[in-house]
XYZ file of C-alpha atoms in Angstrom:
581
model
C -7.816 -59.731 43.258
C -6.170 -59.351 39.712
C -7.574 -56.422 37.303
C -6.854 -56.692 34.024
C -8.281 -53.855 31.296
C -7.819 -54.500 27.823
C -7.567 -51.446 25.417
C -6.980 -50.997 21.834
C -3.294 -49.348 20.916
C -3.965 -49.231 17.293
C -4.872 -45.793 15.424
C -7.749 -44.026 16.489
C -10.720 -44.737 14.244
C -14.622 -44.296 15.165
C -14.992 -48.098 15.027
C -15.594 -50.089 18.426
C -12.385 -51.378 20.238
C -12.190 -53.689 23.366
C -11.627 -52.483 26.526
C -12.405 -55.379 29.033
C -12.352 -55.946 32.559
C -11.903 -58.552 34.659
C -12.219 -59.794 38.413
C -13.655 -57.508 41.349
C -12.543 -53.989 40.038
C -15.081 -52.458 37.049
C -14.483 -49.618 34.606
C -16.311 -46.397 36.108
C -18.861 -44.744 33.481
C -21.082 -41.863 33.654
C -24.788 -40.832 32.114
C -26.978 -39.536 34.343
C -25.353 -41.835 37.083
C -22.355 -43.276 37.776
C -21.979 -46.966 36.048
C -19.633 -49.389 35.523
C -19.018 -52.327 33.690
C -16.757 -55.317 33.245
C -17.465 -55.188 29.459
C -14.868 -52.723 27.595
C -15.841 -52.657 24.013
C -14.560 -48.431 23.596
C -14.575 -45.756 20.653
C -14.459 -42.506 20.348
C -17.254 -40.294 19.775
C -17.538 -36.664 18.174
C -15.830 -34.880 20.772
C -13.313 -37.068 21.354
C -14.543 -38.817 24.528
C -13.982 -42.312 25.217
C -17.293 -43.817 24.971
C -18.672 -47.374 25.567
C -19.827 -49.165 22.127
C -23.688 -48.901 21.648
C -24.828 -47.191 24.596
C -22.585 -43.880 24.370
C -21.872 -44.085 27.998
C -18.080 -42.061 29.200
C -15.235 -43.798 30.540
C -14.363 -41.894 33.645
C -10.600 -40.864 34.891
C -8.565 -38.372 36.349
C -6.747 -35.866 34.177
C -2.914 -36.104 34.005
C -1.076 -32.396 35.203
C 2.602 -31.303 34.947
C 4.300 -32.295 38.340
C 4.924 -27.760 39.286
C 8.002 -29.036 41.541
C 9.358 -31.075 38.618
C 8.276 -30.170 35.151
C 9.280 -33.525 33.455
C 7.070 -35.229 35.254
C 2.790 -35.694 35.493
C 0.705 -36.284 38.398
C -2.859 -36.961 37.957
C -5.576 -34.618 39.493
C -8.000 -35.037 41.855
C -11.303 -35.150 40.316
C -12.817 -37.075 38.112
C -13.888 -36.381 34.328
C -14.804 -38.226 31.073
C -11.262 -39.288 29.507
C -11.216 -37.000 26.308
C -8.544 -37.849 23.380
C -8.670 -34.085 21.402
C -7.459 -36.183 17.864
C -6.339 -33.471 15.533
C -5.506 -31.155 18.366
C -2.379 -29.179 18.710
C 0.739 -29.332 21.180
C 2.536 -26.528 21.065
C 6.498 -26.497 20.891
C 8.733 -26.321 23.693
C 12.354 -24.932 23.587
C 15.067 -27.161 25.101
C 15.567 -26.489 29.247
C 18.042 -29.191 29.301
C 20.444 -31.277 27.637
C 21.832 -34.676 29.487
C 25.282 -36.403 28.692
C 26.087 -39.364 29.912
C 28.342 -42.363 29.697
C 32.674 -41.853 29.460
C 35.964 -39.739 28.821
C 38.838 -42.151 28.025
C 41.236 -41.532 31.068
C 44.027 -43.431 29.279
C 44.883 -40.852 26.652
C 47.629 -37.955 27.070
C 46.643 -34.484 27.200
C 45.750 -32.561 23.900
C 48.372 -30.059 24.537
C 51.771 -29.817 26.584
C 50.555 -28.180 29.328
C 53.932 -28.511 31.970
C 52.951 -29.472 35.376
C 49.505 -30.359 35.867
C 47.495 -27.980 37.352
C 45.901 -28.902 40.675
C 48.638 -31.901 41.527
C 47.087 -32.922 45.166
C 48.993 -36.606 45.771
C 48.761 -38.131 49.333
C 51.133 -39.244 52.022
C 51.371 -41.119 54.869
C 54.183 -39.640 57.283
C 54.559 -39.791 60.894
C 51.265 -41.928 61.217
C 49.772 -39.105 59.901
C 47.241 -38.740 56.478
C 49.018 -35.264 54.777
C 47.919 -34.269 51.426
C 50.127 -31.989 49.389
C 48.666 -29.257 47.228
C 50.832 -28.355 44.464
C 50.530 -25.533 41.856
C 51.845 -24.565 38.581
C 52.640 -20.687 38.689
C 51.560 -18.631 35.690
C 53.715 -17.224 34.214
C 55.886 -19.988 34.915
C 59.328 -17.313 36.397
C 62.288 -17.986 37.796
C 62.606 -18.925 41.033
C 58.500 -19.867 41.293
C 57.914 -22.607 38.289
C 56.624 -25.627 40.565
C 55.792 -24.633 44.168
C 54.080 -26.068 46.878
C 50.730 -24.362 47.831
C 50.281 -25.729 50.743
C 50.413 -29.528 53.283
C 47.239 -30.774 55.266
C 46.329 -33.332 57.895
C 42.770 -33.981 56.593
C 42.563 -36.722 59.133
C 44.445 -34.928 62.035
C 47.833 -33.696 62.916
C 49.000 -30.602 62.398
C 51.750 -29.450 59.381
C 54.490 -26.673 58.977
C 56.876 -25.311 56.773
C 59.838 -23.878 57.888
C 62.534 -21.746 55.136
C 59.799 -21.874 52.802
C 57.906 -22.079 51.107
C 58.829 -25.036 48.856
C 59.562 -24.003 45.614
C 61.544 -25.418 41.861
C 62.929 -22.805 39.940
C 64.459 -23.728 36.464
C 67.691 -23.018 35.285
C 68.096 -24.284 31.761
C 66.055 -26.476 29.662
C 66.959 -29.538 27.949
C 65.625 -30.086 24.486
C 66.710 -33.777 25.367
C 64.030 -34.963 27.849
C 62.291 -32.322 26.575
C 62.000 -31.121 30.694
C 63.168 -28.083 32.623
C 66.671 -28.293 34.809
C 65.158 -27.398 38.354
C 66.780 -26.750 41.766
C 65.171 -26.564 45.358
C 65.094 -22.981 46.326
C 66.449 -22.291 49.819
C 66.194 -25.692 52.524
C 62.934 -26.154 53.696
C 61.837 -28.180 56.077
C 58.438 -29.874 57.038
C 57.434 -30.579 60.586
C 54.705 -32.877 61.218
C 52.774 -33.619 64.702
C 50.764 -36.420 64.870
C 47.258 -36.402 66.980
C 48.245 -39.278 68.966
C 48.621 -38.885 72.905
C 50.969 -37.753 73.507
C 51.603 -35.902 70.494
C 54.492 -37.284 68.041
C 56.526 -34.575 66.249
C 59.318 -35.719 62.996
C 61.187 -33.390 60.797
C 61.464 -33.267 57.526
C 64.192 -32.695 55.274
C 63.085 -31.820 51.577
C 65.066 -32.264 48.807
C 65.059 -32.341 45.051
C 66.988 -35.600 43.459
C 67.015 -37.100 40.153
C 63.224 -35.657 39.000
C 61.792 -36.508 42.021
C 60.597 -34.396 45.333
C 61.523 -36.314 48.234
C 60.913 -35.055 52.158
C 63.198 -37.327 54.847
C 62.303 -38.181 58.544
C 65.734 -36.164 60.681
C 65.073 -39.306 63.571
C 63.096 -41.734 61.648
C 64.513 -41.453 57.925
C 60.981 -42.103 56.983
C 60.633 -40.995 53.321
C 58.237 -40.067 50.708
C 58.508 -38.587 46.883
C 56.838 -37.620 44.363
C 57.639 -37.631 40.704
C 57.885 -33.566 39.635
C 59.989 -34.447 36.400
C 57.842 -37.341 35.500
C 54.684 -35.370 35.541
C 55.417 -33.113 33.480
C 54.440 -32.458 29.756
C 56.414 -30.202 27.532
C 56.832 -29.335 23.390
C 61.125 -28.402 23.146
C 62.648 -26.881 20.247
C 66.488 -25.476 19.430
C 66.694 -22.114 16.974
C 69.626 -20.539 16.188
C 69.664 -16.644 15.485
C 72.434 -15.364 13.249
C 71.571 -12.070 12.952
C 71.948 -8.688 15.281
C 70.205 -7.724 17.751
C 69.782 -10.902 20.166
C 71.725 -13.744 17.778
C 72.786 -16.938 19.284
C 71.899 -20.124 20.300
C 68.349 -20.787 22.151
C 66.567 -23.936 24.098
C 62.938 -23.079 24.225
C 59.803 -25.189 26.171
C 57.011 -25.019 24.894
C 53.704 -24.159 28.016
C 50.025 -23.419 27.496
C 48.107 -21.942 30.894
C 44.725 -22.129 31.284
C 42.168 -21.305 28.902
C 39.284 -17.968 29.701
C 36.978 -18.000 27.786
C 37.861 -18.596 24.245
C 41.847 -17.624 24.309
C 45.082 -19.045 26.320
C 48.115 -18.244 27.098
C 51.010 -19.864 25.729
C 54.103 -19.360 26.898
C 57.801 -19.699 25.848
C 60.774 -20.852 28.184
C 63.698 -19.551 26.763
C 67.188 -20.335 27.656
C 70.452 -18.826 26.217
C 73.076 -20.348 28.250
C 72.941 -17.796 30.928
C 70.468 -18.187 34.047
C 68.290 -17.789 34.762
C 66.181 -18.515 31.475
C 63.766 -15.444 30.049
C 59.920 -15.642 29.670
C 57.990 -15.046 26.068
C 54.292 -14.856 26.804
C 51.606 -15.011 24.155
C 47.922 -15.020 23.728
C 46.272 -18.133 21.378
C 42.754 -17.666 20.307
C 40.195 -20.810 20.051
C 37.785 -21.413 16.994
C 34.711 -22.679 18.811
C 35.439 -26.428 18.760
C 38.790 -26.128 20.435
C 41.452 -25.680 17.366
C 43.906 -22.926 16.984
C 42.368 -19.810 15.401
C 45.670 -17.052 16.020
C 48.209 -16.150 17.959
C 49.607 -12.901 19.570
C 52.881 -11.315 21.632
C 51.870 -10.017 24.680
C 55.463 -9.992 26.666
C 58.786 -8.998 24.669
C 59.412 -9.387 22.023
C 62.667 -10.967 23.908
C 63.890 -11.616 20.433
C 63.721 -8.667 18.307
C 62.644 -9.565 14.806
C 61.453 -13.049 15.165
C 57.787 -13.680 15.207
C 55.790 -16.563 15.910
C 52.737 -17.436 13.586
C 49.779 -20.444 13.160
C 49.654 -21.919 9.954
C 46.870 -23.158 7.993
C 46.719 -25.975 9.811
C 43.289 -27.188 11.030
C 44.709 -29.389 14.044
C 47.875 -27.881 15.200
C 50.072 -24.568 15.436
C 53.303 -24.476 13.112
C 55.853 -21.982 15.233
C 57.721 -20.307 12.259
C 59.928 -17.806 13.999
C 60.893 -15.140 10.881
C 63.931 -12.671 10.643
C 62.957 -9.412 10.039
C 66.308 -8.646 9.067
C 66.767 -8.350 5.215
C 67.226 -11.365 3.219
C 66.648 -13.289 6.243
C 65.120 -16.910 4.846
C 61.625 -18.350 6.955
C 62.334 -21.367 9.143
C 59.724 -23.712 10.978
C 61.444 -24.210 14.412
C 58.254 -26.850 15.761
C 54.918 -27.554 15.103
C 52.836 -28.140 18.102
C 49.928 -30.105 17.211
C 46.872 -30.755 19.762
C 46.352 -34.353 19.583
C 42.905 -34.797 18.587
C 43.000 -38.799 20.195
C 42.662 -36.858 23.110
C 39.530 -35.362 22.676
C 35.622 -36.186 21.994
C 32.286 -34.873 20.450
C 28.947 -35.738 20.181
C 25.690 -33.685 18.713
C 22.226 -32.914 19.544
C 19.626 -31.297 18.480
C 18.048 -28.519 20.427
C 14.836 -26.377 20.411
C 13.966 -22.615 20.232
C 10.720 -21.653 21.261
C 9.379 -21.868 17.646
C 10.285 -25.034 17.138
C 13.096 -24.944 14.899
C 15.880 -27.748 15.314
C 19.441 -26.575 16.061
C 21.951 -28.738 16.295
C 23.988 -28.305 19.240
C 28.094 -29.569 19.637
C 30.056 -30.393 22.748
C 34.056 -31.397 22.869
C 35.817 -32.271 25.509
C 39.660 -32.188 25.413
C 41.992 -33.497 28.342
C 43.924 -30.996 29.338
C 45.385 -32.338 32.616
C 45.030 -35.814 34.626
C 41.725 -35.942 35.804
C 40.509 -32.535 34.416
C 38.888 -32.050 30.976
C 37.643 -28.675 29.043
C 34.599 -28.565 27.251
C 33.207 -26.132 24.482
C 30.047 -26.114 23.128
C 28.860 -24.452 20.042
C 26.154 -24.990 16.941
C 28.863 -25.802 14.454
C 26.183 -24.988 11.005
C 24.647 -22.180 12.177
C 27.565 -19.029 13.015
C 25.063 -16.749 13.601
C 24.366 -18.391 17.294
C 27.542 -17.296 18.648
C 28.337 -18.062 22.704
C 30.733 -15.474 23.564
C 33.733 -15.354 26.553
C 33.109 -18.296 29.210
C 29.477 -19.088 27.843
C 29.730 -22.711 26.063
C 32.870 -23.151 27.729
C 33.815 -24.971 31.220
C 35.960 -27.700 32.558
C 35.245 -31.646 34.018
C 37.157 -31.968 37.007
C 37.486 -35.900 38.581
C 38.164 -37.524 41.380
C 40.477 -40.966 41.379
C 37.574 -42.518 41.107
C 36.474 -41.859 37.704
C 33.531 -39.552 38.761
C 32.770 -36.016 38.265
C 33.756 -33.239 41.459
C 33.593 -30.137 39.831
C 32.068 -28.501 36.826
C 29.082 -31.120 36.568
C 26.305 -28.853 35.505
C 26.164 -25.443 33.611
C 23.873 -23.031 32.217
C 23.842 -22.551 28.686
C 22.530 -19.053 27.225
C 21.704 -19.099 23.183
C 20.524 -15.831 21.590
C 17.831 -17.191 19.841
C 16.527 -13.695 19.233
C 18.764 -13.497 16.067
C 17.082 -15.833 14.074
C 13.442 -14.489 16.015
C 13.041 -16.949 18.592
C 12.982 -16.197 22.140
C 16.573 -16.141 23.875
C 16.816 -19.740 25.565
C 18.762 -21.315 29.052
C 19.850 -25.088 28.112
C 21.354 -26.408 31.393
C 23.759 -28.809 30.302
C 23.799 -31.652 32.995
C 27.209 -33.641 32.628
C 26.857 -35.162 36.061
C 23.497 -36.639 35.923
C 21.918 -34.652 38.983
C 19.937 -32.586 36.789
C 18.361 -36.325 36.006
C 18.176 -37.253 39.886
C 20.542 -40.099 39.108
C 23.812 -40.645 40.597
C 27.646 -39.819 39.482
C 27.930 -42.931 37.828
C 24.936 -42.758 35.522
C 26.782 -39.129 34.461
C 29.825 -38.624 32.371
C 32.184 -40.717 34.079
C 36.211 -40.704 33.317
C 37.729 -44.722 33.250
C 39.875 -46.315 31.442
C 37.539 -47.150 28.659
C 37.042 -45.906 24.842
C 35.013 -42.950 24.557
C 31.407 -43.330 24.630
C 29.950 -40.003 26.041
C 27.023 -38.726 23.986
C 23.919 -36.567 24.752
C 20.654 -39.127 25.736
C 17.977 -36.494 27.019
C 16.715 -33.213 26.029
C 13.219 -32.013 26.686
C 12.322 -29.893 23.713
C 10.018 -30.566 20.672
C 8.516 -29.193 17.139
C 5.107 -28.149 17.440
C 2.552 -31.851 16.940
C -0.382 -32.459 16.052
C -2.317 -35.683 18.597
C -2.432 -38.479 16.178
C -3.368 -41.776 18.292
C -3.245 -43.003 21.726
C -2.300 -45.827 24.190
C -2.676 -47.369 27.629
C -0.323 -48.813 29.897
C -0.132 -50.915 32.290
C -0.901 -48.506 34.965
C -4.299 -46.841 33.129
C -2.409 -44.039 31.960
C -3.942 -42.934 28.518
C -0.710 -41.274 26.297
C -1.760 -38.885 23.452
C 0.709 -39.696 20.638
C 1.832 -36.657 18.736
C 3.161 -36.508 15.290
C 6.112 -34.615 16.304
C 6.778 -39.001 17.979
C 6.384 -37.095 21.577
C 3.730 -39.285 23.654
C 2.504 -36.919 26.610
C -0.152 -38.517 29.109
C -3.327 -36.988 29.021
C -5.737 -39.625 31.860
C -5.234 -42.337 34.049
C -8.292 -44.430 33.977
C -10.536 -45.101 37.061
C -11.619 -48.156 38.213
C -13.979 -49.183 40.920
C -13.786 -51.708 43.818
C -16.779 -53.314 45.686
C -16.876 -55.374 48.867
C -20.351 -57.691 47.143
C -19.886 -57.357 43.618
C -22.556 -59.885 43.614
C -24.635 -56.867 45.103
C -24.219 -54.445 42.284
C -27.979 -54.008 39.911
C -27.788 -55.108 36.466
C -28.618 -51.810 34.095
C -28.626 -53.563 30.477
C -26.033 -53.108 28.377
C -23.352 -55.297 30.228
C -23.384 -51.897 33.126
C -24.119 -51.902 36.731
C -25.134 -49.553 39.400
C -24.096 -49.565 43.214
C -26.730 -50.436 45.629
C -26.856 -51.011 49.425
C -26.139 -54.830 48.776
C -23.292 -53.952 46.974
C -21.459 -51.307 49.241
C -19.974 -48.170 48.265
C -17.569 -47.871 45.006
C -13.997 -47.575 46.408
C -12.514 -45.287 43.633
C -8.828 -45.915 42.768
C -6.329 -46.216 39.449
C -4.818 -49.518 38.588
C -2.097 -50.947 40.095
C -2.621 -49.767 43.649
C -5.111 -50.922 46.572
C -5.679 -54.235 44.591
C -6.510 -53.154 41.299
C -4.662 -54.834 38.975
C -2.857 -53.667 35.861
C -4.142 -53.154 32.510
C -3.694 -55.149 29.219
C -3.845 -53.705 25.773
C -5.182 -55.311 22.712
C -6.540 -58.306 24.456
C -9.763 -60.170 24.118
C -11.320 -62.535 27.425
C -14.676 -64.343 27.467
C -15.113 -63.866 30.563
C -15.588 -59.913 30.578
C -17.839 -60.263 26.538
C -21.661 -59.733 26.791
C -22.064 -63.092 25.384
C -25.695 -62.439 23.847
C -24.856 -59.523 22.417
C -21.826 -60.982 20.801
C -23.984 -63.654 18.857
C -26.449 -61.017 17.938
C -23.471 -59.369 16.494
C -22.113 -62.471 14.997
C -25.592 -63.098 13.098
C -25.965 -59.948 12.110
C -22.588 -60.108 10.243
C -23.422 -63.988 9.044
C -26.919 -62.465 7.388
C -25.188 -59.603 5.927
C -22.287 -61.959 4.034
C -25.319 -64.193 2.824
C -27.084 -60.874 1.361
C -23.930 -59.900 -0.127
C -23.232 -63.068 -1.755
C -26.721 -63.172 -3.359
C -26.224 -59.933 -4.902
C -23.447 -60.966 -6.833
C -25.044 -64.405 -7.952
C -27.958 -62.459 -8.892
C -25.594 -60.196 -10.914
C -23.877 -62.774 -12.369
C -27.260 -64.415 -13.609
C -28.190 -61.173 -15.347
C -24.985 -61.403 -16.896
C -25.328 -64.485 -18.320
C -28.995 -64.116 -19.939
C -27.520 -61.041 -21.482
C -24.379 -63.242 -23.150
C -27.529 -66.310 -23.921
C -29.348 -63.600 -26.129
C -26.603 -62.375 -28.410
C -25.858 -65.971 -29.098
């Protein structure tokens, strides 16, 4: 049968609120003796138990515990007590153990830097009837005769794949400031040989070549072909500077490459060609500010010219490269200025909490950095004293065609909170949603949609103080804290008979079992036939009708009293005005 308890969700107070039931289930009590009624007019009494108006007798439920296998969650115990709302007492503050991000990472916008050929370049075939996938790889520091290679062919599906007068490799052998793209050549003539699974076996040749951009292997029998687009995918920064002066002068095409950040610092490399092959390395080290811009730069290789230098500029989003003559009365020039494109990269904030309490507010940016890959730095952008050093606060995003995360989804955050006299603190940062128990797509997801990516969950709190409370639907009685976190504290019993009819009237709208009866089947709403609960509702059916007259009498006789003591008042009042006249 339907259950329906109606309880009060406005503040707590010591005056009577209605808590009514309805059908077969009642609401279990206890005095000497277990009770229950169908009645459910509730306060509070001095120690914070909820008490049946009048009579003083204790609603009865189980308490609510933290789940020990999963921490964000309650489970109820297994006994039962009086339901006890502690108003005034304290909850004391929790620091953050995890941070959730959720929704998307625009997958239509460029990379934030020129970054050459992207890293981890794994496109898919079909040759020979046979699924290969082709793993290629950016080498770093990009050198002649090894600048794109091929790291390696698979059958995922079955078949079997060699290289012969490998392996396959581009090397460059100018640049051209014109496409802004390296001239390449095949190293060597490779060949691929692929053998299907079938029965018998199949076995093609492959003839790999390098024409117009592209990377194109050629069936010897079938002249079955497939390419891929090596110039195309590839991102560079060009410049042209001209050198006047001794030692190294002349004319110079230079590419602009970053490799792959460590921590807070990158490479960045210069591809430098004079004329003469093969073209000459300059390898420097760029150091990050914490949300991703340019902080400095320094030569690590060379210094192939002597006397020029390469510095970052004031310049909050980009690097100016102004290469400067040492030799005397040499004049400054600004050869490029490679600026990180900021469209291509997203924040969001959220505040965090140490173990006293204190608010932090917490910063993560992610910047595309490759198709399908993102980096991510996190860092407390008002507060420089929390400093997350080398690969801490840092990571990268890595997704599959699909839009959803492979790589990289969670990681473990470590804050020295001990500087500021908190307690050191772990935030797990959960990008994927599994931290959550939900799936890939309810994490941070990478389509081509606007940015919407933002933090929705953390699980710390200031220190509150239990203000009021409310039921649900399922009995479950929440404390609500002035700090706005609502923690459940009960879950109401209730009380199931097979002859209700049976049950011996005690007074006071309450029962007792008897034989009649049966035995009270103990349960909590919503399960075994119990019903939900109802807040803030009123039925006749479930009032103490006698009692509600008395009630409404008493309150009738007490606005008639009240009223006569202000007619009487205003009687003396007017004999008093009668003798001054």
């Amino acid at each position: 049968m339907k259950f329906e308890l109606y309880a009060s969700t406005k503040p707590v107070s010591r005056q009577p609120s209605k808590t009514l039931f309805r059908g077969c289930p009642y609401g279990m009590m206890r005095s000497q003796k277990s009770l229950y009624t169908r009645a459910g007019a509730t306060t509070l009494d001095g120690d914070g138990n909820m008490v049946m108006s009048g009579t003083g007798y204790m609603y009865q439920g189980y308490k609510m515990e933290i789940d020990p296998a999963d921490p964000t969650k309650y489970i109820k115990g297994g006994t039962l007590e009086a339901v006890n709302i502690p108003v005034g007492q304290k909850l004391e503050a929790q620091a953050t153990k995890m941070a959730a991000f959720r929704c998307n990472l625009d997958s239509r916008v460029p990379p934030y830097l020129p970054f050459g050929f992207p890293w981890q370049a794994e496109p898919t075939a079909r040759l020979n009837g046979t699924n290969i996938q082709v793993s290629f790889v950016n080498n770093a520091p990009p050198v002649p005769g090894s600048l794109v290679e091929i790291a390696g062919i698979t059958a995922p599906d079955g078949g079997t794949v060699t290289i012969a007068g490998g392996p396959i490799r581009l090397e460059m052998t100018a640049v051209n400031t014109d496409s802004e793209k390296p001239t390449m050549s095949l190293v060597g003539t490779p060949t691929v040989t692929i053998v299907s699974d079938d029965t018998p076996p199949v076995t093609e040749v492959y003839d790999v070549a390098y024409t117009n951009g592209n990377l194109v292997f050629t069936g010897q029998t079938n002249g079955e072909a497939w390419s891929y687009p090596v110039d195309a995918s590839m991102t560079y920064d060009s410049f042209s500077v001209s050198k006047t002066t001794a030692p190294n002068a002349g004319d110079y095409n230079i590419l602009v490459d970053f490799g792959e950040k460590t921590g807070n610092t990158m490479p960045l490399y210069l591809l430098i060609d004079n004329g003469t092959p093969p073209p000459s390395v300059a390898e420097y080290t760029v150091t990050l500010n914490d949300d991703g811009t340019f902080a400095s730069v320094t030569q690590v290789t060379g210094p192939v010219f002597a006397g020029l230098t390469v510095d970052i500029t004031d310049n909050k989003y980009g690097v100016n490269f102004k290469f400067r003559d040492s030799a005397p009365g040499a004049q400054q020039v600004t050869a490029l200025t490679v600026s990180q494109k900021i469209s291509s990269t997203h924040s969001t904030k959220l505040d965090v909490y140490d173990t006293l309490g204190n608010p932090h507010t917490l910063e993560v940016v992610w910047s595309k950095v490759a198709p399908n890959r993102w980096d991510w730095n996190a860092f407390f952008p008002s507060e420089p004293t929390l400093v997350l050093s080398g690969t801490n606060g840092r990571g990268t995003l890595v997704f599959d065609t699909a839009g959803k995360i492979t790589s990289g989804g969670t990681a473990d955050l470590r804050v020295p909170f001990s500087v500021i006299g908190a307690e050191d603190s772990v935030i797990k940062l959960d990008f994927d949603g599994t931290g959550m128990d939900k799936e890939l797509i309810d994490g941070v997801t990478q389509y081509g949609s606007g940015f919407t990516t933002k933090g929705y969950y953390q699980d710390g709190y200031a220190m509150g103080v239990l203000e009021d409370y409310a039921v649900s639907a399922d009995g479950t009685v929440s404390g609500v804290y002035s700090n706005g976190k609502n923690q459940p504290l009960y879950q109401v019993a209730l009380a199931l008979f097979a002859n209700p009819q049976g049950l011996v009237k005690e007074g006071d709208t309450v029962f007792s079992e008897s034989a009649n009866s049966g035995m009270a089947q103990v349960m909590t709403p919503m399960e075994g036939g119990a019903g939900k609960i109802m807040g803030s509702n009123l039925e006749m059916a479930n009032v103490d009708l006698s009692q509600e007259f008395v009630n409404l009498i008493v309150a009738q006789r007490g606005f008639q009293a009240n009223a006569r003591v202000i007619t009487t008042s205003d009687q003396v009042l007017e004999e008093l005005i009668n003798l001054k006249r």
